[in-house]
Amino acid sequence: MFGRFSSVAALLVAGPICWAAPDPQAVLDRHQESVVASNQCVQVEDFVFLSVRMVTDDHDFFNFAYTTRLCDAVADAFLLQMPRHETLTPLLQRFVMRQYLVTTKFPERVIPYELNCQPKDRMVLARVFGFPAKEFAAWVPDWKTVENTVCSPSRFLETDVNFAALMEIAPEELQIELRKDAVAQFLNLYGMACHRFCSDGLLISFSPQLAGSVTQEVLRDARISDLLFLLNEIPGDPRVLAALATKFDEMGMSMMAQWLASRGGLEFIDPAASRQCRAIVEKGKFFRMAPYRTDLDFEQVRGLLTQLDFSGTPLEIYNRWRLPFPGGAPGSPPATDTDFNEGKSRFEAGDMAGAYPAFLRSIARHISCKACELAGECAFANQAYHEAALLFLQALATRPVEEGGRPWFYLTRIAKRMGDATAFRYCEERLAGQRLSPDERRILADECGIQN
């Protein structure tokens, strides 16, 4: 049964030794140095030893990490005895087997078998488990048992669930429930913005400044968990989604890859990354590119943004986009946003020039409707009409279904002053029915000839 371990056993057994009833502790005492050094699953004298070894004097770290090491060693040992799975890559087989061991609480069940082990090196901590080889062989499952065990819906919300691996073996009728439970865990693991984006596509937050600092080198070298944390800060960014989807795809986790890639359709952020996402989605048949719905027709107002220039400000990324991001916080930023608080204080004092850069810093950290509205008014007062138009449209993009009387009031005036007939007609249409103050109606009548 454990023929693949014969070469290791030959190295460890010095000569023909016979015992009537050897016990695992006695065998370990004779071969401890070799067993501990192996840091894996080995068979010696009809016993299987699992060795978890780390060069550290930190017992807390060792206790934290050894479960993972133990499951990895057992997964490798089991896979040597099992036929290859029909569809899973070797790496994915290991992920699934490790999930099986975690689900069945294998590390907890082997605790009674732990043996005394004292490595010679004081900087080495080790834990060794010994089993009769026949007993260990009886634990090796078949793939049907593995799949039925890990694909039980009652286990999906347990900790340490590898959803990406399970998606590759779960039946089609469980796929939606798997994704639902995955995004439920995203809330605690990565944050609300990542959770909402992956669950219903809502873009409740975005950091333009962070988006502007992201490089291909950062995306290439980041771990999957790092990329998911990044997705919480810049949800919808196709560069992050393409990097995530590519990593999962390369590991054989095509369902997770295609699911994430299907949300990478914001082409204006990075067309190449968006095309990469689309190509991954088109490999399968279960997903299609998800749309980003908005009731704003940006084509009608694109002329207002052709010459915007945020150079030298934290919002310089908009020079490349020339479109508002279709999301952000629909209200004010948190009370702890010192830049917004400074900008609001200066704005209320009539210091538009001083308030403007403070509002831009707030927006750069996280887009919010109120900061965009007030920054737009500052830009309008400074006659920076292209920048003002972008800021008012960005405010509207954070709440496309709600009323936006103030932004449309300014956008209509901007379109009139810039002589953009297409944008003016569109803004006038959107302005109809909005709640406006008597002063705003008077200004529209005087400047634009509009009776609202």
Coordinates of N, CA and C in Angstrom, one line a residue, residues 224 227 238-254 256-262 276-277 280-281 283:
I224 N -3.1 36.2 -3.5 CA -4.6 36.3 -3.7 C -5.3 37.1 -2.6
L227 N -4.8 40.7 -3.1 CA -5.6 41.3 -4.2 C -7.0 41.5 -3.8
P238 N -10.6 46.6 -13.3 CA -10.4 45.3 -14.1 C -8.9 44.8 -14.0
R239 N -8.0 45.7 -13.6 CA -6.6 45.2 -13.4 C -6.5 44.3 -12.2
V240 N -7.2 44.6 -11.1 CA -7.2 43.7 -10.0 C -7.9 42.4 -10.3
L241 N -9.1 42.5 -11.0 CA -9.9 41.4 -11.3 C -9.1 40.5 -12.3
A242 N -8.4 41.1 -13.2 CA -7.7 40.3 -14.2 C -6.5 39.5 -13.5
A243 N -5.9 40.2 -12.6 CA -4.8 39.5 -11.8 C -5.3 38.4 -11.0
L244 N -6.4 38.6 -10.3 CA -7.0 37.6 -9.5 C -7.5 36.4 -10.4
A245 N -8.2 36.7 -11.4 CA -8.7 35.6 -12.3 C -7.6 34.8 -12.9
T246 N -6.5 35.5 -13.3 CA -5.4 34.8 -13.9 C -4.8 33.8 -12.9
K247 N -4.6 34.3 -11.7 CA -4.0 33.4 -10.7 C -4.8 32.2 -10.4
F248 N -6.1 32.4 -10.3 CA -7.0 31.2 -10.1 C -7.0 30.3 -11.3
D249 N -7.0 30.9 -12.5 CA -7.1 30.1 -13.7 C -5.8 29.3 -13.8
E250 N -4.7 29.8 -13.5 CA -3.4 29.1 -13.6 C -3.4 27.9 -12.6
M251 N -4.1 28.0 -11.5 CA -4.2 26.9 -10.5 C -5.3 25.9 -10.9
G252 N -6.0 26.1 -12.0 CA -7.0 25.2 -12.4 C -8.4 25.5 -11.8
M253 N -8.5 26.6 -11.1 CA -9.8 27.0 -10.4 C -10.5 27.9 -11.4
S254 N -11.0 27.3 -12.5 CA -11.6 28.1 -13.6 C -12.9 28.7 -13.2
M256 N -14.0 30.0 -10.2 CA -13.7 31.2 -9.5 C -13.1 32.3 -10.4
A257 N -12.2 31.8 -11.3 CA -11.6 32.7 -12.2 C -12.6 33.4 -13.1
Q258 N -13.5 32.6 -13.7 CA -14.5 33.2 -14.6 C -15.5 34.1 -13.9
W259 N -15.9 33.7 -12.7 CA -16.8 34.5 -11.9 C -16.2 35.9 -11.6
L260 N -15.0 35.9 -11.1 CA -14.4 37.2 -10.8 C -14.2 38.0 -12.1
A261 N -13.7 37.4 -13.1 CA -13.4 38.1 -14.4 C -14.7 38.7 -15.0
S262 N -15.8 38.0 -14.8 CA -17.1 38.5 -15.4 C -17.4 39.9 -14.9
Q276 N -8.7 41.1 -21.0 CA -8.1 39.9 -20.4 C -9.2 39.2 -19.6
C277 N -10.0 40.0 -18.9 CA -11.1 39.4 -18.1 C -12.1 38.7 -19.1
I280 N -11.0 35.3 -20.3 CA -11.1 34.3 -19.3 C -12.6 33.8 -19.2
V281 N -13.5 34.8 -19.2 CA -14.9 34.5 -19.1 C -15.4 33.6 -20.3
K283 N -13.8 31.4 -21.8 CA -13.4 30.0 -21.7 C -14.4 29.0 -21.2

